[in-house]
PDB file of C-alpha atoms in Angstrom:
ATOM      1  CA  GLY A   1      84.658 155.301 114.338  1.00 77.00           C
ATOM      2  CA  PRO A   2      88.318 155.759 115.242  1.00 84.00           C
ATOM      3  CA  LYS A   3      90.704 154.888 112.436  1.00 89.00           C
ATOM      4  CA  VAL A   4      93.721 152.636 112.462  1.00 95.00           C
ATOM      5  CA  LEU A   5      95.914 153.174 109.414  1.00 96.00           C
ATOM      6  CA  GLN A   6      98.083 150.496 107.844  1.00 96.00           C
ATOM      7  CA  ILE A   7     100.831 150.916 105.293  1.00 95.00           C
ATOM      8  CA  PRO A   8     101.261 149.418 102.734  1.00 94.00           C
ATOM      9  CA  SER A   9      97.958 147.854 101.726  1.00 94.00           C
ATOM     10  CA  HIS A  10      99.712 145.182  99.723  1.00 96.00           C
ATOM     11  CA  GLN A  11     103.283 143.889  99.745  1.00 97.00           C
ATOM     12  CA  ILE A  12     104.913 141.210  97.602  1.00 97.00           C
ATOM     13  CA  ILE A  13     108.226 139.895  98.803  1.00 97.00           C
ATOM     14  CA  ASP A  14     110.674 137.137  97.981  1.00 97.00           C
ATOM     15  CA  MET A  15     110.907 134.272 100.459  1.00 98.00           C
ATOM     16  CA  GLY A  16     113.768 134.786 102.873  1.00 97.00           C
ATOM     17  CA  GLN A  17     113.708 138.560 102.716  1.00 97.00           C
ATOM     18  CA  MET A  18     112.707 140.856 105.545  1.00 97.00           C
ATOM     19  CA  VAL A  19     109.430 142.758 105.571  1.00 97.00           C
ATOM     20  CA  THR A  20     108.129 145.473 107.877  1.00 97.00           C
ATOM     21  CA  LEU A  21     104.424 146.174 108.176  1.00 97.00           C
ATOM     22  CA  ASN A  22     103.484 149.585 109.518  1.00 97.00           C
ATOM     23  CA  CYS A  23     100.539 150.630 111.612  1.00 97.00           C
ATOM     24  CA  ASP A  24      99.395 153.998 112.896  1.00 96.00           C
ATOM     25  CA  PRO A  25      97.046 153.190 115.824  1.00 95.00           C
ATOM     26  CA  VAL A  26      94.295 155.455 117.113  1.00 94.00           C
ATOM     27  CA  SER A  27      96.124 158.401 118.638  1.00 90.00           C
ATOM     28  CA  ASN A  28      95.229 158.046 122.336  1.00 90.00           C
ATOM     29  CA  HIS A  29      95.121 154.257 122.438  1.00 92.00           C
ATOM     30  CA  LEU A  30      97.519 152.365 124.657  1.00 91.00           C
ATOM     31  CA  TYR A  31      97.118 148.741 123.582  1.00 92.00           C
ATOM     32  CA  PHE A  32      98.211 147.545 120.170  1.00 94.00           C
ATOM     33  CA  TYR A  33      97.671 144.228 118.433  1.00 95.00           C
ATOM     34  CA  TRP A  34      98.544 142.280 115.341  1.00 97.00           C
ATOM     35  CA  TYR A  35      96.246 139.644 113.867  1.00 96.00           C
ATOM     36  CA  LYS A  36      96.699 137.298 110.934  1.00 96.00           C
ATOM     37  CA  GLN A  37      94.057 136.073 108.524  1.00 94.00           C
ATOM     38  CA  ILE A  38      94.793 133.562 105.798  1.00 93.00           C
ATOM     39  CA  LEU A  39      92.381 133.869 102.882  1.00 86.00           C
ATOM     40  CA  GLY A  40      89.071 132.226 103.731  1.00 83.00           C
ATOM     41  CA  GLN A  41      90.162 131.329 107.230  1.00 88.00           C
ATOM     42  CA  GLN A  42      89.638 132.592 110.730  1.00 89.00           C
ATOM     43  CA  MET A  43      91.115 135.776 112.126  1.00 91.00           C
ATOM     44  CA  GLU A  44      93.840 134.807 114.597  1.00 93.00           C
ATOM     45  CA  PHE A  45      95.607 136.748 117.316  1.00 94.00           C
ATOM     46  CA  LEU A  46      99.371 137.158 117.023  1.00 96.00           C
ATOM     47  CA  VAL A  47     100.560 139.596 119.663  1.00 96.00           C
ATOM     48  CA  ASN A  48      99.514 142.259 122.144  1.00 93.00           C
ATOM     49  CA  PHE A  49     101.803 145.242 122.911  1.00 94.00           C
ATOM     50  CA  TYR A  50     101.541 147.721 125.752  1.00 92.00           C
ATOM     51  CA  ASN A  51     103.871 150.268 127.289  1.00 89.00           C
ATOM     52  CA  GLY A  52     106.721 149.310 125.005  1.00 89.00           C
ATOM     53  CA  LYS A  53     106.497 145.599 125.724  1.00 92.00           C
ATOM     54  CA  VAL A  54     104.954 142.436 124.360  1.00 94.00           C
ATOM     55  CA  MET A  55     102.206 141.454 126.796  1.00 91.00           C
ATOM     56  CA  GLU A  56     101.039 138.259 125.200  1.00 91.00           C
ATOM     57  CA  LYS A  57     101.800 136.316 122.054  1.00 93.00           C
ATOM     58  CA  SER A  58     100.207 133.308 120.438  1.00 92.00           C
ATOM     59  CA  LYS A  59     101.934 130.228 119.074  1.00 92.00           C
ATOM     60  CA  LEU A  60     101.588 131.803 115.619  1.00 94.00           C
ATOM     61  CA  PHE A  61     104.028 134.535 116.654  1.00 96.00           C
ATOM     62  CA  LYS A  62     107.171 132.771 115.499  1.00 95.00           C
ATOM     63  CA  ASP A  63     110.734 133.658 116.465  1.00 96.00           C
ATOM     64  CA  GLN A  64     111.069 135.350 113.084  1.00 97.00           C
ATOM     65  CA  PHE A  65     108.450 137.904 114.130  1.00 98.00           C
ATOM     66  CA  SER A  66     109.118 141.024 116.146  1.00 97.00           C
ATOM     67  CA  VAL A  67     107.146 144.126 117.078  1.00 97.00           C
ATOM     68  CA  GLU A  68     108.098 147.567 118.263  1.00 95.00           C
ATOM     69  CA  ARG A  69     106.893 151.118 118.483  1.00 93.00           C
ATOM     70  CA  PRO A  70     109.744 153.588 118.675  1.00 85.00           C
ATOM     71  CA  ASP A  71     108.648 156.846 120.331  1.00 77.00           C
ATOM     72  CA  GLY A  72     105.758 158.457 118.484  1.00 72.00           C
ATOM     73  CA  SER A  73     106.239 156.454 115.330  1.00 84.00           C
ATOM     74  CA  TYR A  74     104.545 153.501 113.718  1.00 94.00           C
ATOM     75  CA  PHE A  75     103.742 150.279 115.507  1.00 96.00           C
ATOM     76  CA  THR A  76     105.541 147.739 113.331  1.00 97.00           C
ATOM     77  CA  LEU A  77     105.527 144.026 112.681  1.00 98.00           C
ATOM     78  CA  LYS A  78     108.778 142.748 111.249  1.00 97.00           C
ATOM     79  CA  ILE A  79     109.215 139.311 109.756  1.00 98.00           C
ATOM     80  CA  GLN A  80     112.773 138.184 109.159  1.00 97.00           C
ATOM     81  CA  PRO A  81     113.194 135.953 107.260  1.00 97.00           C
ATOM     82  CA  THR A  82     109.847 135.507 105.548  1.00 98.00           C
ATOM     83  CA  ALA A  83     108.458 132.084 104.628  1.00 97.00           C
ATOM     84  CA  LEU A  84     105.782 131.071 102.137  1.00 97.00           C
ATOM     85  CA  GLU A  85     103.335 130.305 104.948  1.00 96.00           C
ATOM     86  CA  ASP A  86     103.564 133.914 106.101  1.00 97.00           C
ATOM     87  CA  SER A  87     101.386 134.912 103.153  1.00 97.00           C
ATOM     88  CA  ALA A  88      98.215 136.334 104.689  1.00 96.00           C
ATOM     89  CA  VAL A  89      96.459 139.564 105.520  1.00 95.00           C
ATOM     90  CA  TYR A  90      97.899 141.141 108.651  1.00 97.00           C
ATOM     91  CA  PHE A  91      95.582 143.375 110.624  1.00 96.00           C
ATOM     92  CA  CYS A  92      96.708 145.930 113.146  1.00 97.00           C
ATOM     93  CA  ALA A  93      94.349 146.936 115.935  1.00 95.00           C
ATOM     94  CA  SER A  94      94.296 149.139 119.000  1.00 94.00           C
ATOM     95  CA  SER A  95      92.228 149.712 122.098  1.00 92.00           C
ATOM     96  CA  LEU A  96      92.108 152.548 124.573  1.00 90.00           C
ATOM     97  CA  ASN A  97      92.990 151.049 127.940  1.00 83.00           C
ATOM     98  CA  SER A  98      92.374 148.113 130.265  1.00 76.00           C
ATOM     99  CA  TRP A  99      88.795 149.075 131.093  1.00 77.00           C
ATOM    100  CA  ASP A 100      87.601 150.369 127.722  1.00 80.00           C
ATOM    101  CA  LYS A 101      88.506 147.335 125.678  1.00 83.00           C
ATOM    102  CA  GLU A 102      86.678 148.021 122.421  1.00 90.00           C
ATOM    103  CA  VAL A 103      89.125 147.112 119.673  1.00 92.00           C
ATOM    104  CA  PHE A 104      89.443 148.995 116.394  1.00 94.00           C
ATOM    105  CA  PHE A 105      91.053 147.451 113.338  1.00 95.00           C
ATOM    106  CA  GLY A 106      92.919 148.752 110.320  1.00 95.00           C
ATOM    107  CA  LYS A 107      92.178 147.669 106.751  1.00 93.00           C
ATOM    108  CA  GLY A 108      94.996 145.163 106.759  1.00 95.00           C
ATOM    109  CA  THR A 109      98.180 144.610 104.774  1.00 96.00           C
ATOM    110  CA  ARG A 110      98.031 141.772 102.287  1.00 96.00           C
ATOM    111  CA  LEU A 111     101.439 140.089 102.348  1.00 97.00           C
ATOM    112  CA  THR A 112     102.358 137.736  99.528  1.00 97.00           C
ATOM    113  CA  VAL A 113     105.582 135.786  99.903  1.00 98.00           C
ATOM    114  CA  VAL A 114     106.796 134.283  96.637  1.00 97.00           C
TER     115      VAL A 114
ATOM    116  CA  GLU B   1      88.243 122.997 119.817  1.00 70.00           C
ATOM    117  CA  GLN B   2      86.425 126.034 118.466  1.00 76.00           C
ATOM    118  CA  GLN B   3      86.157 128.379 121.432  1.00 89.00           C
ATOM    119  CA  VAL B   4      83.719 130.717 119.704  1.00 94.00           C
ATOM    120  CA  GLN B   5      80.866 129.109 117.831  1.00 95.00           C
ATOM    121  CA  GLN B   6      78.730 131.152 115.475  1.00 97.00           C
ATOM    122  CA  SER B   7      75.441 130.196 113.882  1.00 97.00           C
ATOM    123  CA  PRO B   8      74.169 130.060 111.309  1.00 97.00           C
ATOM    124  CA  ALA B   9      77.196 129.789 109.049  1.00 96.00           C
ATOM    125  CA  SER B  10      75.318 131.607 106.329  1.00 97.00           C
ATOM    126  CA  LEU B  11      72.060 133.456 105.965  1.00 97.00           C
ATOM    127  CA  VAL B  12      70.109 134.667 102.963  1.00 97.00           C
ATOM    128  CA  LEU B  13      67.645 137.495 103.496  1.00 97.00           C
ATOM    129  CA  GLN B  14      65.240 139.440 101.439  1.00 97.00           C
ATOM    130  CA  GLU B  15      65.600 143.157 101.886  1.00 97.00           C
ATOM    131  CA  ALA B  16      63.695 144.459 104.943  1.00 97.00           C
ATOM    132  CA  GLU B  17      63.705 141.083 106.708  1.00 97.00           C
ATOM    133  CA  ASN B  18      65.104 140.792 110.214  1.00 98.00           C
ATOM    134  CA  ALA B  19      67.919 138.439 111.213  1.00 97.00           C
ATOM    135  CA  GLU B  20      69.290 136.936 114.403  1.00 98.00           C
ATOM    136  CA  LEU B  21      72.905 135.824 114.610  1.00 98.00           C
ATOM    137  CA  GLN B  22      74.142 133.697 117.497  1.00 98.00           C
ATOM    138  CA  CYS B  23      77.464 133.316 119.214  1.00 97.00           C
ATOM    139  CA  SER B  24      78.395 130.930 122.026  1.00 96.00           C
ATOM    140  CA  PHE B  25      81.611 130.583 123.996  1.00 92.00           C
ATOM    141  CA  SER B  26      83.327 127.550 125.456  1.00 90.00           C
ATOM    142  CA  ILE B  27      84.607 129.582 128.420  1.00 86.00           C
ATOM    143  CA  PHE B  28      83.446 132.556 130.442  1.00 85.00           C
ATOM    144  CA  THR B  29      84.497 135.918 129.112  1.00 85.00           C
ATOM    145  CA  ASN B  30      84.101 139.568 130.094  1.00 82.00           C
ATOM    146  CA  GLN B  31      84.614 141.015 126.652  1.00 89.00           C
ATOM    147  CA  VAL B  32      82.386 140.414 123.644  1.00 94.00           C
ATOM    148  CA  GLN B  33      82.566 142.395 120.456  1.00 95.00           C
ATOM    149  CA  TRP B  34      80.732 142.093 117.147  1.00 97.00           C
ATOM    150  CA  PHE B  35      82.420 143.023 113.878  1.00 96.00           C
ATOM    151  CA  TYR B  36      81.477 143.332 110.225  1.00 96.00           C
ATOM    152  CA  GLN B  37      83.889 142.389 107.451  1.00 92.00           C
ATOM    153  CA  ARG B  38      83.542 142.703 103.697  1.00 81.00           C
ATOM    154  CA  PRO B  39      85.635 140.324 101.561  1.00 73.00           C
ATOM    155  CA  GLY B  40      89.189 141.628 101.626  1.00 69.00           C
ATOM    156  CA  GLY B  41      88.168 144.470 103.917  1.00 75.00           C
ATOM    157  CA  ARG B  42      88.947 145.585 107.391  1.00 77.00           C
ATOM    158  CA  LEU B  43      86.891 144.714 110.402  1.00 89.00           C
ATOM    159  CA  VAL B  44      84.403 147.350 111.416  1.00 93.00           C
ATOM    160  CA  SER B  45      83.402 147.338 115.068  1.00 93.00           C
ATOM    161  CA  LEU B  46      79.623 147.087 115.278  1.00 96.00           C
ATOM    162  CA  LEU B  47      78.970 146.692 118.976  1.00 96.00           C
ATOM    163  CA  TYR B  48      81.121 146.209 122.034  1.00 93.00           C
ATOM    164  CA  ASN B  49      78.826 144.431 124.430  1.00 93.00           C
ATOM    165  CA  PRO B  50      80.367 142.571 127.377  1.00 88.00           C
ATOM    166  CA  SER B  51      76.975 142.120 129.032  1.00 91.00           C
ATOM    167  CA  GLY B  52      73.316 143.091 128.752  1.00 94.00           C
ATOM    168  CA  THR B  53      71.701 144.671 125.735  1.00 96.00           C
ATOM    169  CA  LYS B  54      73.200 147.335 123.549  1.00 96.00           C
ATOM    170  CA  GLN B  55      71.790 149.004 120.441  1.00 97.00           C
ATOM    171  CA  SER B  56      73.297 150.923 117.579  1.00 95.00           C
ATOM    172  CA  GLY B  57      70.911 151.962 114.817  1.00 97.00           C
ATOM    173  CA  ARG B  58      69.332 148.813 113.374  1.00 98.00           C
ATOM    174  CA  LEU B  59      71.636 146.533 115.340  1.00 98.00           C
ATOM    175  CA  THR B  60      70.902 145.144 118.791  1.00 98.00           C
ATOM    176  CA  SER B  61      73.219 142.857 120.723  1.00 97.00           C
ATOM    177  CA  THR B  62      72.298 140.863 123.811  1.00 97.00           C
ATOM    178  CA  THR B  63      75.017 139.158 125.837  1.00 96.00           C
ATOM    179  CA  VAL B  64      74.204 136.753 128.669  1.00 95.00           C
ATOM    180  CA  ILE B  65      77.494 136.132 130.424  1.00 90.00           C
ATOM    181  CA  LYS B  66      76.346 133.310 132.708  1.00 92.00           C
ATOM    182  CA  GLU B  67      75.026 131.414 129.689  1.00 94.00           C
ATOM    183  CA  ARG B  68      78.155 132.179 127.662  1.00 94.00           C
ATOM    184  CA  ARG B  69      76.317 133.498 124.642  1.00 96.00           C
ATOM    185  CA  SER B  70      75.679 136.636 122.663  1.00 97.00           C
ATOM    186  CA  SER B  71      73.323 137.489 119.826  1.00 98.00           C
ATOM    187  CA  LEU B  72      73.164 140.159 117.165  1.00 98.00           C
ATOM    188  CA  HIS B  73      69.796 141.218 115.799  1.00 98.00           C
ATOM    189  CA  ILE B  74      69.644 143.032 112.476  1.00 98.00           C
ATOM    190  CA  SER B  75      66.350 144.746 111.843  1.00 98.00           C
ATOM    191  CA  SER B  76      65.010 145.826 108.456  1.00 97.00           C
ATOM    192  CA  SER B  77      67.987 144.414 106.561  1.00 97.00           C
ATOM    193  CA  GLN B  78      69.432 146.332 103.611  1.00 97.00           C
ATOM    194  CA  ILE B  79      71.455 145.143 100.630  1.00 94.00           C
ATOM    195  CA  THR B  80      74.482 146.948 102.036  1.00 93.00           C
ATOM    196  CA  ASP B  81      74.315 144.739 105.144  1.00 95.00           C
ATOM    197  CA  SER B  82      75.711 141.873 103.053  1.00 94.00           C
ATOM    198  CA  GLY B  83      79.028 140.611 104.359  1.00 94.00           C
ATOM    199  CA  THR B  84      80.497 138.521 107.139  1.00 95.00           C
ATOM    200  CA  TYR B  85      79.609 139.127 110.758  1.00 97.00           C
ATOM    201  CA  LEU B  86      82.188 138.060 113.288  1.00 97.00           C
ATOM    202  CA  CYS B  87      81.800 137.548 116.990  1.00 96.00           C
ATOM    203  CA  ALA B  88      84.886 137.763 119.206  1.00 95.00           C
ATOM    204  CA  MET B  89      85.701 137.368 122.875  1.00 93.00           C
ATOM    205  CA  GLU B  90      88.719 137.987 125.063  1.00 87.00           C
ATOM    206  CA  ARG B  91      89.881 134.918 126.933  1.00 75.00           C
ATOM    207  CA  ASN B  92      91.939 136.522 129.675  1.00 68.00           C
ATOM    208  CA  TYR B  93      93.231 139.924 130.584  1.00 62.00           C
ATOM    209  CA  ALA B  94      95.847 141.201 128.135  1.00 56.00           C
ATOM    210  CA  GLN B  95      95.194 138.476 125.642  1.00 70.00           C
ATOM    211  CA  GLY B  96      93.834 139.206 122.252  1.00 85.00           C
ATOM    212  CA  LEU B  97      90.426 138.459 120.868  1.00 91.00           C
ATOM    213  CA  THR B  98      89.386 134.973 119.830  1.00 92.00           C
ATOM    214  CA  PHE B  99      87.142 135.042 116.785  1.00 94.00           C
ATOM    215  CA  GLY B 100      84.408 132.793 115.529  1.00 94.00           C
ATOM    216  CA  LEU B 101      84.260 131.635 111.931  1.00 93.00           C
ATOM    217  CA  GLY B 102      81.561 134.164 111.155  1.00 95.00           C
ATOM    218  CA  THR B 103      78.090 134.289 109.675  1.00 97.00           C
ATOM    219  CA  ARG B 104      77.977 135.202 106.009  1.00 96.00           C
ATOM    220  CA  VAL B 105      74.903 137.330 105.352  1.00 97.00           C
ATOM    221  CA  SER B 106      73.535 137.935 101.872  1.00 96.00           C
ATOM    222  CA  VAL B 107      70.694 140.396 101.404  1.00 96.00           C
ATOM    223  CA  PHE B 108      68.794 140.446  98.110  1.00 96.00           C
ATOM    224  CA  PRO B 109      66.163 142.837  96.763  1.00 95.00           C
TER     225      PRO B 109
END
């Protein structure tokens, strides 16, 4: 199926530093998402992005989190500053439009905050 | 409250057996999607099935919206089917998917 690419696959970072996770969504998709999965736990929705704006965010999307997609470039999740509890696998996803809602996921970026 | 309930939590199969995985929702939804995830791996979309019956290869999903449930049938299981199967729904327009805890499937020769 359609591929969502995530870079890097694994990132280790010191607590308090900034990290940017990169995602290359499916090329013609309009809706972009970030999800968080702590090891052994449930996949949880963070944020939904469309037309250059955050459409919806969950309570997990803390003030330290931000998302953007500058023209034609990666869809990014930035965490500044990072905290130990931010350690998780972050999955990027995309879907085509508001009536074809099938969601496709990337392989995830494993973030370890030390 | 768990909005998406999956059963069973785990399932052990002998190769070639069939399996039925269940998913129920605490609210009405118009988007249901089944995924497959290997440990540490990405989610692979298996079937997007907001209503009715949909088939893809050995997989068949049936969603009954008014009963707030969906099922995934795996026929003639193979060892490579081992992994976690996740059911997800969308709560409202523009919101993300809400996932269940998954059914861990293990297929042995």
